[in-house]
Short mmCIF file of C-alpha atoms in Angstrom, two decimals:
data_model
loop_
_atom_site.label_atom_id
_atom_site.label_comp_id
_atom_site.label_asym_id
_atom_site.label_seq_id
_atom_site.Cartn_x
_atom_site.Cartn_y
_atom_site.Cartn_z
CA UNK A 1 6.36 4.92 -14.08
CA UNK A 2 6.50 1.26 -12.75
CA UNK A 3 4.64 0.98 -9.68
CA UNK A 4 4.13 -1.97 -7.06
CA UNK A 5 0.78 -1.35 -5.68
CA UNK A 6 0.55 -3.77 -2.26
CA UNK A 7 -2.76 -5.40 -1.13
CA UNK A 8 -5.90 -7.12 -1.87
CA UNK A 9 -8.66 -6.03 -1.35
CA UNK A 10 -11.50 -3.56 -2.30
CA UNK A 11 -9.40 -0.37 -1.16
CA UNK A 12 -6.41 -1.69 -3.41
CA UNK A 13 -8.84 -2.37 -6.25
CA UNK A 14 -10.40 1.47 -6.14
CA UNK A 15 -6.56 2.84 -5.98
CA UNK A 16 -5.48 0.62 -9.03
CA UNK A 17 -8.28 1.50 -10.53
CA UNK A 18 -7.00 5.27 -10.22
CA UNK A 19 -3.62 4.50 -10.89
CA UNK A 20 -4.42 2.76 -14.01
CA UNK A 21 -5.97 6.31 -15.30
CA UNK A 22 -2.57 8.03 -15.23
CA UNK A 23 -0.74 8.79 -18.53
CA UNK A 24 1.79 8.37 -16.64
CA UNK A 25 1.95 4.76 -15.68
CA UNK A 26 4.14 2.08 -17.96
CA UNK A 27 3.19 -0.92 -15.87
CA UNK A 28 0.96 -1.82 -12.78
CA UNK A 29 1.54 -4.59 -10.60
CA UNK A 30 -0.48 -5.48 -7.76
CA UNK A 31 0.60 -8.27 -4.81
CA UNK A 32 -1.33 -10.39 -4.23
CA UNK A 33 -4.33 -8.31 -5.75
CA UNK A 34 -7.19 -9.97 -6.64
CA UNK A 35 -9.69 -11.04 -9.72
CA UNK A 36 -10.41 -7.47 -10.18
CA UNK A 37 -7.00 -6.18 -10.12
CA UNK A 38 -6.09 -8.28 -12.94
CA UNK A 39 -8.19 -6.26 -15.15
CA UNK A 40 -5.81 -3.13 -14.52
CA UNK A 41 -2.11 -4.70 -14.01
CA UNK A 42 -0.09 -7.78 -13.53
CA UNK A 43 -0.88 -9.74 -10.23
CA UNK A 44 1.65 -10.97 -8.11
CA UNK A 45 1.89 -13.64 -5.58
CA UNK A 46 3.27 -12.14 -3.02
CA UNK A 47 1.57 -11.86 0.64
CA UNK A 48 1.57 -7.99 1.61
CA UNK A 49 3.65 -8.23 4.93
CA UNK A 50 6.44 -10.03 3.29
CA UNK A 51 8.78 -7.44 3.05
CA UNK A 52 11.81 -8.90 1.31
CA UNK A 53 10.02 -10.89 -1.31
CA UNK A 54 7.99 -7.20 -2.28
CA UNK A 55 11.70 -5.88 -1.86
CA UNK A 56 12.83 -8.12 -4.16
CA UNK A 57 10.51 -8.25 -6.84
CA UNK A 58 10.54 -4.44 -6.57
CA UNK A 59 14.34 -4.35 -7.07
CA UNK A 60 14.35 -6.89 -10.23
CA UNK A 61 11.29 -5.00 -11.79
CA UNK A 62 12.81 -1.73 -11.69
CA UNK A 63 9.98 -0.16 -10.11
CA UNK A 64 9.68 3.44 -9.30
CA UNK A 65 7.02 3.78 -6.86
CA UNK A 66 5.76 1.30 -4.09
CA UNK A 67 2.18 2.04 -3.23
CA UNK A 68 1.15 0.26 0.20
CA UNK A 69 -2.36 -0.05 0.10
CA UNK A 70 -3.01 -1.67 3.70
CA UNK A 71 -1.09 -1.02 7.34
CA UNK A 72 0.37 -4.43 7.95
CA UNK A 73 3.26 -4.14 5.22
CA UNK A 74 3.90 -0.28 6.92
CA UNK A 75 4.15 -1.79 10.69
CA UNK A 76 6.04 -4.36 8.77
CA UNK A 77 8.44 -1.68 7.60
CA UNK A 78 7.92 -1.89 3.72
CA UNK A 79 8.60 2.10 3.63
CA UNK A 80 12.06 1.66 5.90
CA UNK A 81 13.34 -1.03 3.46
CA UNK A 82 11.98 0.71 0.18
CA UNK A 83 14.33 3.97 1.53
CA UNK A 84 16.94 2.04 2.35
CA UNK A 85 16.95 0.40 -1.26
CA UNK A 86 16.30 3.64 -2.67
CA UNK A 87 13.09 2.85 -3.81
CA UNK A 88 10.42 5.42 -3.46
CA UNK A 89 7.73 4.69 -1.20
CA UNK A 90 4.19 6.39 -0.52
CA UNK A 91 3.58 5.18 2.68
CA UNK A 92 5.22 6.10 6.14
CA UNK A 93 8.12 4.21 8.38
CA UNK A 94 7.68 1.62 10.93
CA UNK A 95 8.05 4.01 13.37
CA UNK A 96 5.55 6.33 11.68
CA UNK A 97 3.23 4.00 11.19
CA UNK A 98 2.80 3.38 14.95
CA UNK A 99 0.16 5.87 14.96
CA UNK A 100 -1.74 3.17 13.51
CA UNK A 101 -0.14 0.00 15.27
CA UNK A 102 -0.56 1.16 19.04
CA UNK A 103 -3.70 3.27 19.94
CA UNK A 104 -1.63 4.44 23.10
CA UNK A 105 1.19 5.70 20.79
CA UNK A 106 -1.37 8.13 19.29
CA UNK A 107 -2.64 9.44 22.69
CA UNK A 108 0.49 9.99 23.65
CA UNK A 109 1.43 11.83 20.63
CA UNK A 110 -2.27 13.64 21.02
CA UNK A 111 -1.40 14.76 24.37
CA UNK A 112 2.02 16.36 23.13
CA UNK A 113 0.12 17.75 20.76
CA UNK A 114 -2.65 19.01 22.47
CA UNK A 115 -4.78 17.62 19.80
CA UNK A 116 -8.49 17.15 21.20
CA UNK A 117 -9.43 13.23 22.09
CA UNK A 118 -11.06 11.20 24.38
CA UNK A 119 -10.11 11.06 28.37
CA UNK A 120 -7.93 7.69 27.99
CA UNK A 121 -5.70 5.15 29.94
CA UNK A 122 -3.63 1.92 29.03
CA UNK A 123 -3.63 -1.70 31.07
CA UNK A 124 -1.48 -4.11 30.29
CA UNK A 125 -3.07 -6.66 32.57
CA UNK A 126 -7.13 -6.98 33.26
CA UNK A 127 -7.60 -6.74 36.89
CA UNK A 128 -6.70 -3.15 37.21
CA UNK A 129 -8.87 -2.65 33.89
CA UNK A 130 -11.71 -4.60 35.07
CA UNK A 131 -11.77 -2.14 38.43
CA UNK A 132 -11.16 0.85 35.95
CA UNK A 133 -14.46 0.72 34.25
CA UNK A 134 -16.26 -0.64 37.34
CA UNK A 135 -15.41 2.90 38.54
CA UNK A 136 -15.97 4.69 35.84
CA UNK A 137 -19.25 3.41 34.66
CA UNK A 138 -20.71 2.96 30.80
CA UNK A 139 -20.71 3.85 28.19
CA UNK A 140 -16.79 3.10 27.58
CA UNK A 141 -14.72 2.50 24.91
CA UNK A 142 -12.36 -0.61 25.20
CA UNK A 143 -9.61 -1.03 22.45
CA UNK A 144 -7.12 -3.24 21.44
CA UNK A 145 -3.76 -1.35 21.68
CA UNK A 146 -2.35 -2.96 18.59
CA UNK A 147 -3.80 -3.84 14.88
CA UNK A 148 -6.96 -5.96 14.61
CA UNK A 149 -7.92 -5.60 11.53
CA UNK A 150 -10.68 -2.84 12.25
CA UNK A 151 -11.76 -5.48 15.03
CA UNK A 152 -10.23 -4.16 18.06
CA UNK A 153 -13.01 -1.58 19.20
CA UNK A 154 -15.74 -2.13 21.37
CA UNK A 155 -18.51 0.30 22.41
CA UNK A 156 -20.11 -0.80 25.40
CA UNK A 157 -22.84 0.74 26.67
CA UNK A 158 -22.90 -1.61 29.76
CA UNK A 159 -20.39 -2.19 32.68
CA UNK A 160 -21.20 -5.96 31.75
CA UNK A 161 -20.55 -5.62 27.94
CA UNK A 162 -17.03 -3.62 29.06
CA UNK A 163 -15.81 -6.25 31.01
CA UNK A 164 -16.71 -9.41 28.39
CA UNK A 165 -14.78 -7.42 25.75
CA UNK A 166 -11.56 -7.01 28.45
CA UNK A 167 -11.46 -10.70 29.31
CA UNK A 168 -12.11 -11.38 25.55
CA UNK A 169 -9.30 -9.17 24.72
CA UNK A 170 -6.86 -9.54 27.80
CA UNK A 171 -7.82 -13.51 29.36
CA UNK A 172 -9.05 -15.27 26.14
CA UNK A 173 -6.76 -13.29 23.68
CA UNK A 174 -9.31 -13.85 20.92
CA UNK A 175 -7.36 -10.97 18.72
CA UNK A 176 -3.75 -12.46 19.73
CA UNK A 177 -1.06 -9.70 20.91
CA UNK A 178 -2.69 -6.86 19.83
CA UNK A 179 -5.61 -7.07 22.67
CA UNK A 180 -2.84 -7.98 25.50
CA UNK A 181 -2.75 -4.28 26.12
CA UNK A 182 -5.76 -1.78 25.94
CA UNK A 183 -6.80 1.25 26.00
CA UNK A 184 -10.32 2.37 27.52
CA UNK A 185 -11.42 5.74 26.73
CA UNK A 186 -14.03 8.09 27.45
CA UNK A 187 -17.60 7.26 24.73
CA UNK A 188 -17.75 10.88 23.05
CA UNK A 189 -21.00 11.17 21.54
CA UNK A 190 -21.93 12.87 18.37
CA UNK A 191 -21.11 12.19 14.61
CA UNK A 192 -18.33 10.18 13.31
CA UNK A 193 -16.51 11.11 9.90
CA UNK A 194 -13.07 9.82 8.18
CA UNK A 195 -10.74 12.75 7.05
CA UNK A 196 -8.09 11.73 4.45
CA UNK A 197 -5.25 13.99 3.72
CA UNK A 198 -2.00 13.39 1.71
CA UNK A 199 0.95 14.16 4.25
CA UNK A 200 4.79 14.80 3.38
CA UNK A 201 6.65 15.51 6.27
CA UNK A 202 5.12 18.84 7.83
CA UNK A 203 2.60 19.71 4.73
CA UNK A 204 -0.53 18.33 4.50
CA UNK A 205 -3.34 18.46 1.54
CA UNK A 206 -6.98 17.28 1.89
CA UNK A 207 -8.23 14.52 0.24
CA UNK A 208 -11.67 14.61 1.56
CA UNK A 209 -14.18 13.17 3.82
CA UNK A 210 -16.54 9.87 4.41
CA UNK A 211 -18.80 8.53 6.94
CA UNK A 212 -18.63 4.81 7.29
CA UNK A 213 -21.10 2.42 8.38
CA UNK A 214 -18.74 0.36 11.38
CA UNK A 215 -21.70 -2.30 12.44
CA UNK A 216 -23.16 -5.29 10.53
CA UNK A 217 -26.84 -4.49 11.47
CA UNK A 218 -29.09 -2.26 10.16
CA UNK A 219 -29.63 0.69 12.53
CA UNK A 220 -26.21 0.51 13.21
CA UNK A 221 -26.39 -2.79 15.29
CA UNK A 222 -24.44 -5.83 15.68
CA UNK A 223 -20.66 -5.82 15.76
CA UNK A 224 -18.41 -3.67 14.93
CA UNK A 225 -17.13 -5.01 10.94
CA UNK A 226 -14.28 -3.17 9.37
CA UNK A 227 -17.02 -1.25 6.94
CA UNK A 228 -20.40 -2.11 5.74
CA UNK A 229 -20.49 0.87 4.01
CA UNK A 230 -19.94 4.54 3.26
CA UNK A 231 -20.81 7.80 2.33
CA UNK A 232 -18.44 10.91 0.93
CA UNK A 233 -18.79 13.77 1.32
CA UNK A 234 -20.54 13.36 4.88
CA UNK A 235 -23.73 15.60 5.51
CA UNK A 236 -22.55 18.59 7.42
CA UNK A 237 -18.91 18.50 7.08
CA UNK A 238 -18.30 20.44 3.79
CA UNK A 239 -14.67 21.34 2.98
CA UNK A 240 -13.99 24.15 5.07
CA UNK A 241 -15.10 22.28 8.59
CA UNK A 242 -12.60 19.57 6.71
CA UNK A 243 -9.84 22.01 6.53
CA UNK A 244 -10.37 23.09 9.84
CA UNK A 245 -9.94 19.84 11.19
CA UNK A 246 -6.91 19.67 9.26
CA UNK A 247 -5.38 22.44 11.25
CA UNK A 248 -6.88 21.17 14.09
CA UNK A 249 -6.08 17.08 14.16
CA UNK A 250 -3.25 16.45 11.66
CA UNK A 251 -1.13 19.13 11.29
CA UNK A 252 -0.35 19.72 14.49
CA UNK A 253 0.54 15.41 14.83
CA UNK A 254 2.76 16.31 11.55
CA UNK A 255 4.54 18.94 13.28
CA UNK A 256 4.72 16.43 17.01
CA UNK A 257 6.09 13.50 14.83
CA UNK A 258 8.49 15.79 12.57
CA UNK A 259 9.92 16.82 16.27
CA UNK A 260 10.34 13.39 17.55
CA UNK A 261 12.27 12.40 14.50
CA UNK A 262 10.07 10.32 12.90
CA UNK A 263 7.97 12.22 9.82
CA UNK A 264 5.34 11.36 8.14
CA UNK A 265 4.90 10.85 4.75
CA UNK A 266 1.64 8.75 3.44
CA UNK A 267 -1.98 9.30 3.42
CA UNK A 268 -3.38 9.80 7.07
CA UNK A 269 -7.31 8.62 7.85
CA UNK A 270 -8.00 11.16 10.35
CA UNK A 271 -11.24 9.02 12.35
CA UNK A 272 -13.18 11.60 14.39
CA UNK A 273 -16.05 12.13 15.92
CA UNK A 274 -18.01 15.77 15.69
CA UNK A 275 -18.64 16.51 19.50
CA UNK A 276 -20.86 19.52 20.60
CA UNK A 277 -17.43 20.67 22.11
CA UNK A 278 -16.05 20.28 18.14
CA UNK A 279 -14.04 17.91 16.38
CA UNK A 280 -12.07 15.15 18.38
CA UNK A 281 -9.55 12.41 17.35
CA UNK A 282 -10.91 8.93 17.46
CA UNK A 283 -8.03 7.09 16.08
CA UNK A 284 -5.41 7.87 13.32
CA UNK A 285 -4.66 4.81 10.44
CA UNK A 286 -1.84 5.27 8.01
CA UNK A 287 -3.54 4.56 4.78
CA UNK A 288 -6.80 4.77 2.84
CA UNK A 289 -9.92 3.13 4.77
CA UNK A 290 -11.91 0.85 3.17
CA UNK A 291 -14.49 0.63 1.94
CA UNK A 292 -14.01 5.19 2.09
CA UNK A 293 -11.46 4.58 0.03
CA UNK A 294 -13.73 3.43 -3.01
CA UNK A 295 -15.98 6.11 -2.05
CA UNK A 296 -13.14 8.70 -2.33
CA UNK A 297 -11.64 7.68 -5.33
CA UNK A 298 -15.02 7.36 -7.69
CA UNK A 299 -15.04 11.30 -7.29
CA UNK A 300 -11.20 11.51 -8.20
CA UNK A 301 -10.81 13.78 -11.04
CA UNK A 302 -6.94 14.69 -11.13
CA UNK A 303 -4.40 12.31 -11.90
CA UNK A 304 -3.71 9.69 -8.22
CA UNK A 305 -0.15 8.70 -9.43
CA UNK A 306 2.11 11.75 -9.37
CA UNK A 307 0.14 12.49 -6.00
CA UNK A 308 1.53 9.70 -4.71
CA UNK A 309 5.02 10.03 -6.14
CA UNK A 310 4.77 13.71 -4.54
CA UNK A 311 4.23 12.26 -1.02
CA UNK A 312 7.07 10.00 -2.01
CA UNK A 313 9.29 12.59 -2.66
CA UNK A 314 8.32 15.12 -0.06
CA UNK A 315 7.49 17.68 -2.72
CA UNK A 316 3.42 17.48 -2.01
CA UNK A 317 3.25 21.73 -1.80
CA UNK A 318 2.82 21.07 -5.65
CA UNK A 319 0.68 18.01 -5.98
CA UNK A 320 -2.20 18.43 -7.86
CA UNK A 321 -5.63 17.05 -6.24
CA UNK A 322 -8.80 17.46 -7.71
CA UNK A 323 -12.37 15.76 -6.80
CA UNK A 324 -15.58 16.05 -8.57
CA UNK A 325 -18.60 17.88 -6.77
CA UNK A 326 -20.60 14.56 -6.83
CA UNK A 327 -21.95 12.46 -4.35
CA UNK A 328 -20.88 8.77 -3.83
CA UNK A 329 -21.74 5.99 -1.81
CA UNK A 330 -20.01 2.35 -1.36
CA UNK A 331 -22.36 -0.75 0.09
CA UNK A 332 -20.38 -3.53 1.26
CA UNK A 333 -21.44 -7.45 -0.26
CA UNK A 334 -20.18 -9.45 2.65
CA UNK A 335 -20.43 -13.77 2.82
CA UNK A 336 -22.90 -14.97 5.04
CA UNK A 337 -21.71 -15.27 8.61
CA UNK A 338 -19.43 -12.08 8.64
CA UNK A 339 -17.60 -10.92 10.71
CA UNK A 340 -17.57 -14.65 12.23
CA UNK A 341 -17.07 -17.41 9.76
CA UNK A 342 -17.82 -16.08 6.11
CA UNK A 343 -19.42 -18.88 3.76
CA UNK A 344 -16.65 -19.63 1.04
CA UNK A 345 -16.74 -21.15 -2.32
CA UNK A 346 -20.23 -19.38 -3.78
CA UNK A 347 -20.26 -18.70 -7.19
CA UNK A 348 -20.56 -14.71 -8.26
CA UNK A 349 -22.27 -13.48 -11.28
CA UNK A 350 -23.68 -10.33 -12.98
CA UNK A 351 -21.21 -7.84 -12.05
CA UNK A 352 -21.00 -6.74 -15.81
CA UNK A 353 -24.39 -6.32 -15.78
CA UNK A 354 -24.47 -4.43 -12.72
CA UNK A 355 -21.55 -2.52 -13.31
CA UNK A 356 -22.94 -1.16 -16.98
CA UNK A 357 -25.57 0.62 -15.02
CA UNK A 358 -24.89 4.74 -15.01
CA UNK A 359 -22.35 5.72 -12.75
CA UNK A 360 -21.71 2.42 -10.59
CA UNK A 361 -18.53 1.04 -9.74
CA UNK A 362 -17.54 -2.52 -8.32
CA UNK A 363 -14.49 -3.58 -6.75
CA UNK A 364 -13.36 -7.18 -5.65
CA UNK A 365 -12.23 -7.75 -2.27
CA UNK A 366 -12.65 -11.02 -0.83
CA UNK A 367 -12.59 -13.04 -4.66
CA UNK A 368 -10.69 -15.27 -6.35
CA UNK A 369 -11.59 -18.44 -9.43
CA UNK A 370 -11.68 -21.59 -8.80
CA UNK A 371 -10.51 -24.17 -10.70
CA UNK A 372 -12.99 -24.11 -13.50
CA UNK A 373 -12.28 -20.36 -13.95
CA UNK A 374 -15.38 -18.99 -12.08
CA UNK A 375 -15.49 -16.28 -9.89
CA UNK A 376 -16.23 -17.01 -6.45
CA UNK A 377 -16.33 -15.71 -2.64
CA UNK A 378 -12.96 -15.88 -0.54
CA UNK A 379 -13.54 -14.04 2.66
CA UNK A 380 -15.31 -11.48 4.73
CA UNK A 381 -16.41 -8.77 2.84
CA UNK A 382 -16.13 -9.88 -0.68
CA UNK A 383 -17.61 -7.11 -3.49
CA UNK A 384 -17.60 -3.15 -3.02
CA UNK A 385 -21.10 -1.98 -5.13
CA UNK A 386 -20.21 1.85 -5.26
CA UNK A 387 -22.18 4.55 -7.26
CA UNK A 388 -21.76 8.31 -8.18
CA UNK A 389 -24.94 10.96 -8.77
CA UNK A 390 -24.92 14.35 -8.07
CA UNK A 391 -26.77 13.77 -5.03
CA UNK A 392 -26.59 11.25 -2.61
CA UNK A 393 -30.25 10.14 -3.26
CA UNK A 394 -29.44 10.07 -6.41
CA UNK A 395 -25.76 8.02 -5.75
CA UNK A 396 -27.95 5.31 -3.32
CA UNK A 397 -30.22 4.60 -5.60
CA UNK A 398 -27.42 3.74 -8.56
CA UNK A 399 -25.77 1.36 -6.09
CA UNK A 400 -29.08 -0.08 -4.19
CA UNK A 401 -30.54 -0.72 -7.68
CA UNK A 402 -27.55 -2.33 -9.55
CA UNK A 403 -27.05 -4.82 -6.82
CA UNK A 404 -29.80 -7.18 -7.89
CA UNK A 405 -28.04 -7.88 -11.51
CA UNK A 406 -25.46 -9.78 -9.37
CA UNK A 407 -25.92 -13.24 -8.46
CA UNK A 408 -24.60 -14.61 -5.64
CA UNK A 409 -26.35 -16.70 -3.19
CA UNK A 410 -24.74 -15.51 -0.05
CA UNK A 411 -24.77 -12.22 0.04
CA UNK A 412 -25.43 -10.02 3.01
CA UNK A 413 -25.38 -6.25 2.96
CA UNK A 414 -27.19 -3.26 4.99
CA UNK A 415 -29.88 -1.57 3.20
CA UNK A 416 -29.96 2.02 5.04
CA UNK A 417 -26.51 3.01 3.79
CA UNK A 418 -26.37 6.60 3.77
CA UNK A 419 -30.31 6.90 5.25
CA UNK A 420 -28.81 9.17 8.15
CA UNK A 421 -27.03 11.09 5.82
CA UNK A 422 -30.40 11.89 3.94
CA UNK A 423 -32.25 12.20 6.87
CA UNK A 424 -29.26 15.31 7.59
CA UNK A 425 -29.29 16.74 4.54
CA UNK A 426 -33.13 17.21 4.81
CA UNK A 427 -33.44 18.26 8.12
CA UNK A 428 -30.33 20.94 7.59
CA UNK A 429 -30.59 21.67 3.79
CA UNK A 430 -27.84 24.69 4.19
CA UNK A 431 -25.41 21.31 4.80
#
């Protein structure tokens, strides 16, 4: 198979990494990719939401799968113009992918559903939402209706720290159009997990589960990020409280978007949060999460590609999907000054070293050369340090201890990745 994997980042690196495995691959190209990807495929300069350049290139490379690796290409409608071209396409339609792009699409589809979430209502303007959660009182959760690039979610635990975020959102429009409308919900309170499933139309197949690490501080303080960090399999959410949550989150969505004419076909991130009254939807995304993503796939032990080509072709009740029993961990290297202004240009060494160390992993994200050839830091979170062991003790310390090999002057990263986890697992060893 020729495939046209799209993105850049860390997620996109794990998945070509996977892809690259399969007997079945011919030839790998990756737009825009990154340093890493270039190990595995062909990079190609081509920015991931513009649709009829990837259309293009995919047409004149005779490529047999497109692989979307992040959502902007899907709200984009990369799937609708793959289809049309009749170019296979792992990844759902525009109109599919809204349960990504609009957090008040999914509660509406929630509510049809009667898929537990969070109490919730939409402004479009921030007077009324301003008096909303003067009412209702903190803690509340105010969200960006559209994409933000895993920025649009704030948890305030004050009526104060609600309404900054609203005129931040709504008056200042420091995330553009998608903060113009929001949605504030009810805070649920428990633990949050990611559930991944393949999904082809009405079927779904699990993937697995992670816990990510959302804030930039240790103890899980600071801003929200889009992931410093995570775990898989999460403690206390083994595969059969996964597959209930299946039958309890996504199917039923499946069978709600199958009815209003638009199916979905594509992996689903299921983000939930384990209440005392059970599992309840958070958000859906359309795609792998990242940095779970790298988490996920280090464990992947069947073959990714004709997965994919299976949610392609709607045909996933005979995919095979296999993972390993290990435990795996992935610890974000951001720049210094994420998630503000990263520091750019520092030179990265060491990951060789660091990556010969037993069962460790590293994926680029924010990378590229300069012009003397050197590999150096290009954004936000920049380097994915991931690890496998066949516990997660044993997983953190792989990662935590290969991170000094790599040189780079302006790293930043959270040292108590996975510590709740552990502190789980020992206080409920049964989990």
């Amino acid at each position: 198979m020729r495939v046209l994997l799209v993105g850049s980042g860390g997620r996109e690196h794990a998945m070509a990494a996977a892809i690259a495995r399969s007997p079945a691959l011919e030839a790998l190209f990756i737009a825009p990719g990154n340093p890493g990807t270039a190990a595995l495929g062909t990079n190609v300069a081509i920015a991931v939401d513009d649709v009829p350049a990837l259309l293009a290139f995919a047409k004149a490379e005779r490529i047999d799968l497109v692989v979307p690796g992040p959502e902007a290409p899907l709200v984009a409608g990369l799937a609708d113009a793959c289809r049309d071209a009749g170019i296979p396409c792992a990844g759902p339609s525009r109109a599919a992918a809204e349960l990504e792009g609009s957090k008040s699409f999914t509660k509406e589809v929630c509510d049809a559903a009667s898929i537990p979430t969070a109490r919730w209502e939409r402004f479009d303007a921030a007077a009324p939402a301003l008096d909303f959660v003067r009412r209702r009182g903190a803690p509340i959760v105010i969200k960006a209706d559209g994409l933000a690039a895993g920025k649009g979610v704030v948890v305030a635990m004050t009526v104060a720290e609600a309404e900054e975020a609203i005129r931040s959102m709504m008056d200042d429009a420091t995330l553009g159009a998608a903060g113009q409308s929001v949605v504030i919900e009810e805070c649920l309170m428990g633990d949050e997990v990611s559930l991944f499933a393949f999904c082809a139309d009405e079927t779904a197949v699990l993937i697995g589960a992670a816990q990510d690490h959302k804030r930039i501080g240790e103890g899980d303080t600071g801003p929200n990020t889009g992931g410093m960090g995570a775990v898989s399999p999460p403690a206390g959410f083994d595969r059969a409280r996964q597959e209930g949550a299946l039958d309890l989150l996504v199917r039923p969505m499946l069978a709600e978007m199958a009815r209003r004419g638009t199916p979905f076909r594509g992996v689903i991130f299921a983000g939930l949060m384990l209440t005392a009254d059970g599992p309840k939807l958070i958000e859906y995304n359309v795609r792998f999460g990242d940095p779970e993503a790298q988490a996920l796939l280090i464990r992947l032990q069947s073959d990714l590609l004709p997965a994919l080509a299976s949610v392609a072709a709607g045909t996933l009740d005979a995919a095979d999907i296999r993972f390993s029993d290990d435990h795996s961990i992935s610890i974000v290297l951001a720049a210094r000054g994420y998630p503000g202004k990263p520091a750019a240009g520092g030179v990265i060494a060491g990951l060789e070293q660091a990556e010969a160390q037993p069962g460790v992993h590293i994926f680029h994200a924010g990378t590229k050369r300069n012009d003397q050839g050197q590999l150096v830091a290009a954004g936000g979170r920049v380097l994915t340090v991931c690890a496998t062991g066949a516990t997660l003790g044993e997983a953190r310390s792989r990662a935590y201890n290969a991170i000094p090999a790599i040189q780079w002057e302006d790293a930043i990263w959270r040292r108590d990745i996975g510590d709740r986890a552990l502190r789980a697992a020992t206080e409920n060893p049964s989990h």
